Structure formats: structure tokens, C-alpha cells
Amino acid sequence: MSKTALITGATSGIGLELSRLLAKDGFDLVLTARSDTGLKNVSEEISGTFSVKVKIISKDLSKN
């Protein structure tokens, strides 16, 4: 059974580092952040480096 983690603020700082660490441990990821371009870049980096599935959701979670 695969494991999946949801990471908010995944394009920088703690969110980015957690994404990398969890991917290294074999977790598939659902990444959210406001920047669609940033998410695409992070997704490509992580899926290419760690061979995990990455889904991205571009959304400002502070707004409805």
C-alpha cells in the first residue's frame, strides 16, 4: 500500500523541505501553494529525483 502526504506551502521553506524528505521516504505527494509555476517546478524536481507520484493544487488556502 502506498503512502500519501499533503503538504501546504510546498514551494519554499519548511513545506519544500518536508516535501523532499517525505518523497525520499517513498511517500506520494499532494502539494499545494499559491504559485502554479512554483508547484510545477517542485513537482518535476521531486518526481524526477525520487520516482514518486506528485499531484499539485494551486490554491490560496486563506481564501474561499
mmCIF file with all atom_site columns, N, CA and C in Angstrom:
data_model
loop_
_atom_site.group_PDB
_atom_site.id
_atom_site.type_symbol
_atom_site.label_atom_id
_atom_site.label_alt_id
_atom_site.label_comp_id
_atom_site.label_asym_id
_atom_site.label_entity_id
_atom_site.label_seq_id
_atom_site.pdbx_PDB_ins_code
_atom_site.Cartn_x
_atom_site.Cartn_y
_atom_site.Cartn_z
_atom_site.occupancy
_atom_site.B_iso_or_equiv
_atom_site.pdbx_formal_charge
_atom_site.auth_seq_id
_atom_site.auth_comp_id
_atom_site.auth_asym_id
_atom_site.auth_atom_id
_atom_site.pdbx_PDB_model_num
ATOM 1   N N  . MET A 1 1  ? 0.844   -1.176 0.000   1.00 0.00 ? 1  MET A N  1
ATOM 2   C CA . MET A 1 1  ? 0.000   0.000  0.000   1.00 0.00 ? 1  MET A CA 1
ATOM 3   C C  . MET A 1 1  ? 0.892   1.243  0.000   1.00 0.00 ? 1  MET A C  1
ATOM 4   N N  . SER A 1 2  ? 0.606   2.183  -0.890  1.00 0.00 ? 2  SER A N  1
ATOM 5   C CA . SER A 1 2  ? 1.414   3.396  -0.939  1.00 0.00 ? 2  SER A CA 1
ATOM 6   C C  . SER A 1 2  ? 0.941   4.396  0.104   1.00 0.00 ? 2  SER A C  1
ATOM 7   N N  . LYS A 1 3  ? 1.844   5.243  0.504   1.00 0.00 ? 3  LYS A N  1
ATOM 8   C CA . LYS A 1 3  ? 1.551   6.290  1.479   1.00 0.00 ? 3  LYS A CA 1
ATOM 9   C C  . LYS A 1 3  ? 1.517   7.613  0.736   1.00 0.00 ? 3  LYS A C  1
ATOM 10  N N  . THR A 1 4  ? 0.587   8.493  1.131   1.00 0.00 ? 4  THR A N  1
ATOM 11  C CA . THR A 1 4  ? 0.459   9.802  0.512   1.00 0.00 ? 4  THR A CA 1
ATOM 12  C C  . THR A 1 4  ? 0.440   10.869 1.597   1.00 0.00 ? 4  THR A C  1
ATOM 13  N N  . ALA A 1 5  ? 1.148   11.973 1.328   1.00 0.00 ? 5  ALA A N  1
ATOM 14  C CA . ALA A 1 5  ? 1.179   13.097 2.264   1.00 0.00 ? 5  ALA A CA 1
ATOM 15  C C  . ALA A 1 5  ? 0.711   14.359 1.549   1.00 0.00 ? 5  ALA A C  1
ATOM 16  N N  . LEU A 1 6  ? -0.028  15.193 2.272   1.00 0.00 ? 6  LEU A N  1
ATOM 17  C CA . LEU A 1 6  ? -0.462  16.501 1.792   1.00 0.00 ? 6  LEU A CA 1
ATOM 18  C C  . LEU A 1 6  ? 0.442   17.554 2.412   1.00 0.00 ? 6  LEU A C  1
ATOM 19  N N  . ILE A 1 7  ? 1.074   18.374 1.559   1.00 0.00 ? 7  ILE A N  1
ATOM 20  C CA . ILE A 1 7  ? 1.980   19.416 2.023   1.00 0.00 ? 7  ILE A CA 1
ATOM 21  C C  . ILE A 1 7  ? 1.458   20.765 1.545   1.00 0.00 ? 7  ILE A C  1
ATOM 22  N N  . THR A 1 8  ? 1.248   21.698 2.458   1.00 0.00 ? 8  THR A N  1
ATOM 23  C CA . THR A 1 8  ? 0.858   23.055 2.094   1.00 0.00 ? 8  THR A CA 1
ATOM 24  C C  . THR A 1 8  ? 2.096   23.945 2.091   1.00 0.00 ? 8  THR A C  1
ATOM 25  N N  . GLY A 1 9  ? 2.075   24.977 1.269   1.00 0.00 ? 9  GLY A N  1
ATOM 26  C CA . GLY A 1 9  ? 3.235   25.863 1.177   1.00 0.00 ? 9  GLY A CA 1
ATOM 27  C C  . GLY A 1 9  ? 4.449   25.139 0.634   1.00 0.00 ? 9  GLY A C  1
ATOM 28  N N  . ALA A 1 10 ? 4.218   24.290 -0.360  1.00 0.00 ? 10 ALA A N  1
ATOM 29  C CA . ALA A 1 10 ? 5.242   23.356 -0.813  1.00 0.00 ? 10 ALA A CA 1
ATOM 30  C C  . ALA A 1 10 ? 6.320   23.947 -1.715  1.00 0.00 ? 10 ALA A C  1
ATOM 31  N N  . THR A 1 11 ? 6.235   25.224 -2.064  1.00 0.00 ? 11 THR A N  1
ATOM 32  C CA . THR A 1 11 ? 7.210   25.781 -2.991  1.00 0.00 ? 11 THR A CA 1
ATOM 33  C C  . THR A 1 11 ? 8.413   26.429 -2.322  1.00 0.00 ? 11 THR A C  1
ATOM 34  N N  . SER A 1 12 ? 8.396   26.540 -0.995  1.00 0.00 ? 12 SER A N  1
ATOM 35  C CA . SER A 1 12 ? 9.543   27.155 -0.321  1.00 0.00 ? 12 SER A CA 1
ATOM 36  C C  . SER A 1 12 ? 9.571   26.769 1.154   1.00 0.00 ? 12 SER A C  1
ATOM 37  N N  . GLY A 1 13 ? 10.679  27.070 1.781   1.00 0.00 ? 13 GLY A N  1
ATOM 38  C CA . GLY A 1 13 ? 10.811  26.913 3.228   1.00 0.00 ? 13 GLY A CA 1
ATOM 39  C C  . GLY A 1 13 ? 10.556  25.512 3.743   1.00 0.00 ? 13 GLY A C  1
ATOM 40  N N  . ILE A 1 14 ? 9.868   25.452 4.862   1.00 0.00 ? 14 ILE A N  1
ATOM 41  C CA . ILE A 1 14 ? 9.599   24.177 5.533   1.00 0.00 ? 14 ILE A CA 1
ATOM 42  C C  . ILE A 1 14 ? 8.773   23.254 4.654   1.00 0.00 ? 14 ILE A C  1
ATOM 43  N N  . GLY A 1 15 ? 7.782   23.795 3.938   1.00 0.00 ? 15 GLY A N  1
ATOM 44  C CA . GLY A 1 15 ? 6.948   22.960 3.065   1.00 0.00 ? 15 GLY A CA 1
ATOM 45  C C  . GLY A 1 15 ? 7.758   22.268 1.991   1.00 0.00 ? 15 GLY A C  1
ATOM 46  N N  . LEU A 1 16 ? 8.690   22.979 1.378   1.00 0.00 ? 16 LEU A N  1
ATOM 47  C CA . LEU A 1 16 ? 9.537   22.392 0.341   1.00 0.00 ? 16 LEU A CA 1
ATOM 48  C C  . LEU A 1 16 ? 10.433  21.310 0.921   1.00 0.00 ? 16 LEU A C  1
ATOM 49  N N  . GLU A 1 17 ? 11.049  21.607 2.050   1.00 0.00 ? 17 GLU A N  1
ATOM 50  C CA . GLU A 1 17 ? 11.946  20.621 2.667   1.00 0.00 ? 17 GLU A CA 1
ATOM 51  C C  . GLU A 1 17 ? 11.182  19.370 3.116   1.00 0.00 ? 17 GLU A C  1
ATOM 52  N N  . LEU A 1 18 ? 9.996   19.550 3.689   1.00 0.00 ? 18 LEU A N  1
ATOM 53  C CA . LEU A 1 18 ? 9.178   18.387 4.071   1.00 0.00 ? 18 LEU A CA 1
ATOM 54  C C  . LEU A 1 18 ? 8.805   17.553 2.848   1.00 0.00 ? 18 LEU A C  1
ATOM 55  N N  . SER A 1 19 ? 8.500   18.222 1.755   1.00 0.00 ? 19 SER A N  1
ATOM 56  C CA . SER A 1 19 ? 8.173   17.510 0.518   1.00 0.00 ? 19 SER A CA 1
ATOM 57  C C  . SER A 1 19 ? 9.332   16.624 0.089   1.00 0.00 ? 19 SER A C  1
ATOM 58  N N  . ARG A 1 20 ? 10.521  17.169 0.108   1.00 0.00 ? 20 ARG A N  1
ATOM 59  C CA . ARG A 1 20 ? 11.703  16.397 -0.287  1.00 0.00 ? 20 ARG A CA 1
ATOM 60  C C  . ARG A 1 20 ? 11.954  15.222 0.663   1.00 0.00 ? 20 ARG A C  1
ATOM 61  N N  . LEU A 1 21 ? 11.838  15.471 1.963   1.00 0.00 ? 21 LEU A N  1
ATOM 62  C CA . LEU A 1 21 ? 12.093  14.409 2.945   1.00 0.00 ? 21 LEU A CA 1
ATOM 63  C C  . LEU A 1 21 ? 11.071  13.272 2.838   1.00 0.00 ? 21 LEU A C  1
ATOM 64  N N  . LEU A 1 22 ? 9.792   13.640 2.688   1.00 0.00 ? 22 LEU A N  1
ATOM 65  C CA . LEU A 1 22 ? 8.763   12.615 2.577   1.00 0.00 ? 22 LEU A CA 1
ATOM 66  C C  . LEU A 1 22 ? 8.889   11.831 1.274   1.00 0.00 ? 22 LEU A C  1
ATOM 67  N N  . ALA A 1 23 ? 9.225   12.519 0.185   1.00 0.00 ? 23 ALA A N  1
ATOM 68  C CA . ALA A 1 23 ? 9.438   11.825 -1.089  1.00 0.00 ? 23 ALA A CA 1
ATOM 69  C C  . ALA A 1 23 ? 10.620  10.861 -0.977  1.00 0.00 ? 23 ALA A C  1
ATOM 70  N N  . LYS A 1 24 ? 11.662  11.283 -0.302  1.00 0.00 ? 24 LYS A N  1
ATOM 71  C CA . LYS A 1 24 ? 12.827  10.415 -0.086  1.00 0.00 ? 24 LYS A CA 1
ATOM 72  C C  . LYS A 1 24 ? 12.435  9.150  0.666   1.00 0.00 ? 24 LYS A C  1
ATOM 73  N N  . ASP A 1 25 ? 11.444  9.270  1.557   1.00 0.00 ? 25 ASP A N  1
ATOM 74  C CA . ASP A 1 25 ? 10.957  8.114  2.319   1.00 0.00 ? 25 ASP A CA 1
ATOM 75  C C  . ASP A 1 25 ? 9.884   7.321  1.570   1.00 0.00 ? 25 ASP A C  1
ATOM 76  N N  . GLY A 1 26 ? 9.607   7.693  0.308   1.00 0.00 ? 26 GLY A N  1
ATOM 77  C CA . GLY A 1 26 ? 8.706   6.913  -0.528  1.00 0.00 ? 26 GLY A CA 1
ATOM 78  C C  . GLY A 1 26 ? 7.250   7.351  -0.530  1.00 0.00 ? 26 GLY A C  1
ATOM 79  N N  . PHE A 1 27 ? 6.944   8.474  0.070   1.00 0.00 ? 27 PHE A N  1
ATOM 80  C CA . PHE A 1 27 ? 5.569   8.973  0.074   1.00 0.00 ? 27 PHE A CA 1
ATOM 81  C C  . PHE A 1 27 ? 5.228   9.587  -1.279  1.00 0.00 ? 27 PHE A C  1
ATOM 82  N N  . ASP A 1 28 ? 4.042   9.269  -1.807  1.00 0.00 ? 28 ASP A N  1
ATOM 83  C CA . ASP A 1 28 ? 3.477   10.054 -2.890  1.00 0.00 ? 28 ASP A CA 1
ATOM 84  C C  . ASP A 1 28 ? 2.999   11.356 -2.271  1.00 0.00 ? 28 ASP A C  1
ATOM 85  N N  . LEU A 1 29 ? 2.928   12.430 -3.068  1.00 0.00 ? 29 LEU A N  1
ATOM 86  C CA . LEU A 1 29 ? 2.642   13.740 -2.500  1.00 0.00 ? 29 LEU A CA 1
ATOM 87  C C  . LEU A 1 29 ? 1.482   14.447 -3.194  1.00 0.00 ? 29 LEU A C  1
ATOM 88  N N  . VAL A 1 30 ? 0.735   15.197 -2.403  1.00 0.00 ? 30 VAL A N  1
ATOM 89  C CA . VAL A 1 30 ? -0.204  16.196 -2.899  1.00 0.00 ? 30 VAL A CA 1
ATOM 90  C C  . VAL A 1 30 ? 0.336   17.512 -2.390  1.00 0.00 ? 30 VAL A C  1
ATOM 91  N N  . LEU A 1 31 ? 0.747   18.380 -3.320  1.00 0.00 ? 31 LEU A N  1
ATOM 92  C CA . LEU A 1 31 ? 1.390   19.640 -2.962  1.00 0.00 ? 31 LEU A CA 1
ATOM 93  C C  . LEU A 1 31 ? 0.455   20.801 -3.252  1.00 0.00 ? 31 LEU A C  1
ATOM 94  N N  . THR A 1 32 ? 0.365   21.733 -2.309  1.00 0.00 ? 32 THR A N  1
ATOM 95  C CA . THR A 1 32 ? -0.429  22.941 -2.523  1.00 0.00 ? 32 THR A CA 1
ATOM 96  C C  . THR A 1 32 ? 0.423   24.170 -2.250  1.00 0.00 ? 32 THR A C  1
ATOM 97  N N  . ALA A 1 33 ? 0.112   25.219 -3.000  1.00 0.00 ? 33 ALA A N  1
ATOM 98  C CA . ALA A 1 33 ? 0.736   26.531 -2.826  1.00 0.00 ? 33 ALA A CA 1
ATOM 99  C C  . ALA A 1 33 ? 0.001   27.492 -3.740  1.00 0.00 ? 33 ALA A C  1
ATOM 100 N N  . ARG A 1 34 ? 0.298   28.767 -3.617  1.00 0.00 ? 34 ARG A N  1
ATOM 101 C CA . ARG A 1 34 ? -0.353  29.769 -4.461  1.00 0.00 ? 34 ARG A CA 1
ATOM 102 C C  . ARG A 1 34 ? 0.234   29.810 -5.862  1.00 0.00 ? 34 ARG A C  1
ATOM 103 N N  . SER A 1 35 ? 1.500   29.499 -6.022  1.00 0.00 ? 35 SER A N  1
ATOM 104 C CA . SER A 1 35 ? 2.199   29.648 -7.290  1.00 0.00 ? 35 SER A CA 1
ATOM 105 C C  . SER A 1 35 ? 2.118   28.386 -8.144  1.00 0.00 ? 35 SER A C  1
ATOM 106 N N  . ASP A 1 36 ? 1.387   28.468 -9.244  1.00 0.00 ? 36 ASP A N  1
ATOM 107 C CA . ASP A 1 36 ? 1.274   27.332 -10.153 1.00 0.00 ? 36 ASP A CA 1
ATOM 108 C C  . ASP A 1 36 ? 2.633   26.993 -10.764 1.00 0.00 ? 36 ASP A C  1
ATOM 109 N N  . THR A 1 37 ? 3.379   28.014 -11.161 1.00 0.00 ? 37 THR A N  1
ATOM 110 C CA . THR A 1 37 ? 4.699   27.790 -11.761 1.00 0.00 ? 37 THR A CA 1
ATOM 111 C C  . THR A 1 37 ? 5.647   27.150 -10.752 1.00 0.00 ? 37 THR A C  1
ATOM 112 N N  . GLY A 1 38 ? 5.650   27.658 -9.532  1.00 0.00 ? 38 GLY A N  1
ATOM 113 C CA . GLY A 1 38 ? 6.496   27.080 -8.488  1.00 0.00 ? 38 GLY A CA 1
ATOM 114 C C  . GLY A 1 38 ? 6.152   25.634 -8.204  1.00 0.00 ? 38 GLY A C  1
ATOM 115 N N  . LEU A 1 39 ? 4.862   25.327 -8.160  1.00 0.00 ? 39 LEU A N  1
ATOM 116 C CA . LEU A 1 39 ? 4.432   23.950 -7.918  1.00 0.00 ? 39 LEU A CA 1
ATOM 117 C C  . LEU A 1 39 ? 4.883   23.016 -9.039  1.00 0.00 ? 39 LEU A C  1
ATOM 118 N N  . LYS A 1 40 ? 4.766   23.481 -10.264 1.00 0.00 ? 40 LYS A N  1
ATOM 119 C CA . LYS A 1 40 ? 5.204   22.651 -11.400 1.00 0.00 ? 40 LYS A CA 1
ATOM 120 C C  . LYS A 1 40 ? 6.697   22.368 -11.303 1.00 0.00 ? 40 LYS A C  1
ATOM 121 N N  . ASN A 1 41 ? 7.480   23.375 -10.953 1.00 0.00 ? 41 ASN A N  1
ATOM 122 C CA . ASN A 1 41 ? 8.927   23.190 -10.808 1.00 0.00 ? 41 ASN A CA 1
ATOM 123 C C  . ASN A 1 41 ? 9.265   22.198 -9.698  1.00 0.00 ? 41 ASN A C  1
ATOM 124 N N  . VAL A 1 42 ? 8.627   22.357 -8.560  1.00 0.00 ? 42 VAL A N  1
ATOM 125 C CA . VAL A 1 42 ? 8.869   21.451 -7.433  1.00 0.00 ? 42 VAL A CA 1
ATOM 126 C C  . VAL A 1 42 ? 8.419   20.030 -7.784  1.00 0.00 ? 42 VAL A C  1
ATOM 127 N N  . SER A 1 43 ? 7.274   19.921 -8.430  1.00 0.00 ? 43 SER A N  1
ATOM 128 C CA . SER A 1 43 ? 6.762   18.610 -8.826  1.00 0.00 ? 43 SER A CA 1
ATOM 129 C C  . SER A 1 43 ? 7.739   17.884 -9.742  1.00 0.00 ? 43 SER A C  1
ATOM 130 N N  . GLU A 1 44 ? 8.263   18.588 -10.732 1.00 0.00 ? 44 GLU A N  1
ATOM 131 C CA . GLU A 1 44 ? 9.222   17.980 -11.651 1.00 0.00 ? 44 GLU A CA 1
ATOM 132 C C  . GLU A 1 44 ? 10.492  17.556 -10.933 1.00 0.00 ? 44 GLU A C  1
ATOM 133 N N  . GLU A 1 45 ? 10.977  18.422 -10.041 1.00 0.00 ? 45 GLU A N  1
ATOM 134 C CA . GLU A 1 45 ? 12.190  18.087 -9.287  1.00 0.00 ? 45 GLU A CA 1
ATOM 135 C C  . GLU A 1 45 ? 11.989  16.831 -8.444  1.00 0.00 ? 45 GLU A C  1
ATOM 136 N N  . ILE A 1 46 ? 10.901  16.806 -7.687  1.00 0.00 ? 46 ILE A N  1
ATOM 137 C CA . ILE A 1 46 ? 10.679  15.705 -6.746  1.00 0.00 ? 46 ILE A CA 1
ATOM 138 C C  . ILE A 1 46 ? 10.357  14.403 -7.464  1.00 0.00 ? 46 ILE A C  1
ATOM 139 N N  . SER A 1 47 ? 9.470   14.449 -8.433  1.00 0.00 ? 47 SER A N  1
ATOM 140 C CA . SER A 1 47 ? 9.108   13.199 -9.124  1.00 0.00 ? 47 SER A CA 1
ATOM 141 C C  . SER A 1 47 ? 10.297  12.651 -9.905  1.00 0.00 ? 47 SER A C  1
ATOM 142 N N  . GLY A 1 48 ? 11.140  13.520 -10.453 1.00 0.00 ? 48 GLY A N  1
ATOM 143 C CA . GLY A 1 48 ? 12.319  13.067 -11.183 1.00 0.00 ? 48 GLY A CA 1
ATOM 144 C C  . GLY A 1 48 ? 13.402  12.512 -10.275 1.00 0.00 ? 48 GLY A C  1
ATOM 145 N N  . THR A 1 49 ? 13.558  13.111 -9.119  1.00 0.00 ? 49 THR A N  1
ATOM 146 C CA . THR A 1 49 ? 14.607  12.691 -8.189  1.00 0.00 ? 49 THR A CA 1
ATOM 147 C C  . THR A 1 49 ? 14.231  11.444 -7.404  1.00 0.00 ? 49 THR A C  1
ATOM 148 N N  . PHE A 1 50 ? 12.979  11.360 -6.964  1.00 0.00 ? 50 PHE A N  1
ATOM 149 C CA . PHE A 1 50 ? 12.587  10.300 -6.033  1.00 0.00 ? 50 PHE A CA 1
ATOM 150 C C  . PHE A 1 50 ? 11.620  9.276  -6.603  1.00 0.00 ? 50 PHE A C  1
ATOM 151 N N  . SER A 1 51 ? 11.199  9.428  -7.854  1.00 0.00 ? 51 SER A N  1
ATOM 152 C CA . SER A 1 51 ? 10.295  8.470  -8.512  1.00 0.00 ? 51 SER A CA 1
ATOM 153 C C  . SER A 1 51 ? 9.021   8.220  -7.700  1.00 0.00 ? 51 SER A C  1
ATOM 154 N N  . VAL A 1 52 ? 8.397   9.287  -7.219  1.00 0.00 ? 52 VAL A N  1
ATOM 155 C CA . VAL A 1 52 ? 7.107   9.189  -6.535  1.00 0.00 ? 52 VAL A CA 1
ATOM 156 C C  . VAL A 1 52 ? 6.073   9.957  -7.349  1.00 0.00 ? 52 VAL A C  1
ATOM 157 N N  . LYS A 1 53 ? 4.803   9.688  -7.082  1.00 0.00 ? 53 LYS A N  1
ATOM 158 C CA . LYS A 1 53 ? 3.722   10.413 -7.743  1.00 0.00 ? 53 LYS A CA 1
ATOM 159 C C  . LYS A 1 53 ? 3.509   11.739 -7.027  1.00 0.00 ? 53 LYS A C  1
ATOM 160 N N  . VAL A 1 54 ? 3.311   12.799 -7.812  1.00 0.00 ? 54 VAL A N  1
ATOM 161 C CA . VAL A 1 54 ? 3.094   14.121 -7.242  1.00 0.00 ? 54 VAL A CA 1
ATOM 162 C C  . VAL A 1 54 ? 1.888   14.763 -7.921  1.00 0.00 ? 54 VAL A C  1
ATOM 163 N N  . LYS A 1 55 ? 0.902   15.140 -7.131  1.00 0.00 ? 55 LYS A N  1
ATOM 164 C CA . LYS A 1 55 ? -0.255  15.892 -7.626  1.00 0.00 ? 55 LYS A CA 1
ATOM 165 C C  . LYS A 1 55 ? -0.129  17.301 -7.081  1.00 0.00 ? 55 LYS A C  1
ATOM 166 N N  . ILE A 1 56 ? -0.402  18.303 -7.926  1.00 0.00 ? 56 ILE A N  1
ATOM 167 C CA . ILE A 1 56 ? -0.310  19.687 -7.476  1.00 0.00 ? 56 ILE A CA 1
ATOM 168 C C  . ILE A 1 56 ? -1.674  20.369 -7.510  1.00 0.00 ? 56 ILE A C  1
ATOM 169 N N  . ILE A 1 57 ? -1.885  21.241 -6.528  1.00 0.00 ? 57 ILE A N  1
ATOM 170 C CA . ILE A 1 57 ? -3.111  22.035 -6.440  1.00 0.00 ? 57 ILE A CA 1
ATOM 171 C C  . ILE A 1 57 ? -2.698  23.474 -6.162  1.00 0.00 ? 57 ILE A C  1
ATOM 172 N N  . SER A 1 58 ? -2.906  24.323 -7.146  1.00 0.00 ? 58 SER A N  1
ATOM 173 C CA . SER A 1 58 ? -2.581  25.740 -6.998  1.00 0.00 ? 58 SER A CA 1
ATOM 174 C C  . SER A 1 58 ? -3.787  26.437 -6.359  1.00 0.00 ? 58 SER A C  1
ATOM 175 N N  . LYS A 1 59 ? -3.620  26.877 -5.117  1.00 0.00 ? 59 LYS A N  1
ATOM 176 C CA . LYS A 1 59 ? -4.742  27.456 -4.370  1.00 0.00 ? 59 LYS A CA 1
ATOM 177 C C  . LYS A 1 59 ? -4.208  28.276 -3.215  1.00 0.00 ? 59 LYS A C  1
ATOM 178 N N  . ASP A 1 60 ? -4.814  29.444 -2.999  1.00 0.00 ? 60 ASP A N  1
ATOM 179 C CA . ASP A 1 60 ? -4.518  30.231 -1.806  1.00 0.00 ? 60 ASP A CA 1
ATOM 180 C C  . ASP A 1 60 ? -5.490  29.759 -0.730  1.00 0.00 ? 60 ASP A C  1
ATOM 181 N N  . LEU A 1 61 ? -4.992  29.001 0.220   1.00 0.00 ? 61 LEU A N  1
ATOM 182 C CA . LEU A 1 61 ? -5.861  28.390 1.239   1.00 0.00 ? 61 LEU A CA 1
ATOM 183 C C  . LEU A 1 61 ? -6.433  29.393 2.230   1.00 0.00 ? 61 LEU A C  1
ATOM 184 N N  . SER A 1 62 ? -5.958  30.636 2.180   1.00 0.00 ? 62 SER A N  1
ATOM 185 C CA . SER A 1 62 ? -6.515  31.639 3.085   1.00 0.00 ? 62 SER A CA 1
ATOM 186 C C  . SER A 1 62 ? -7.787  32.264 2.509   1.00 0.00 ? 62 SER A C  1
ATOM 187 N N  . LYS A 1 63 ? -8.114  31.905 1.268   1.00 0.00 ? 63 LYS A N  1
ATOM 188 C CA . LYS A 1 63 ? -9.322  32.424 0.610   1.00 0.00 ? 63 LYS A CA 1
ATOM 189 C C  . LYS A 1 63 ? -10.260 31.286 0.264   1.00 0.00 ? 63 LYS A C  1
ATOM 190 N N  . ASN A 1 64 ? -11.556 31.607 0.149   1.00 0.00 ? 64 ASN A N  1
ATOM 191 C CA . ASN A 1 64 ? -12.546 30.583 -0.234  1.00 0.00 ? 64 ASN A CA 1
ATOM 192 C C  . ASN A 1 64 ? -12.416 30.183 -1.655  1.00 0.00 ? 64 ASN A C  1
#
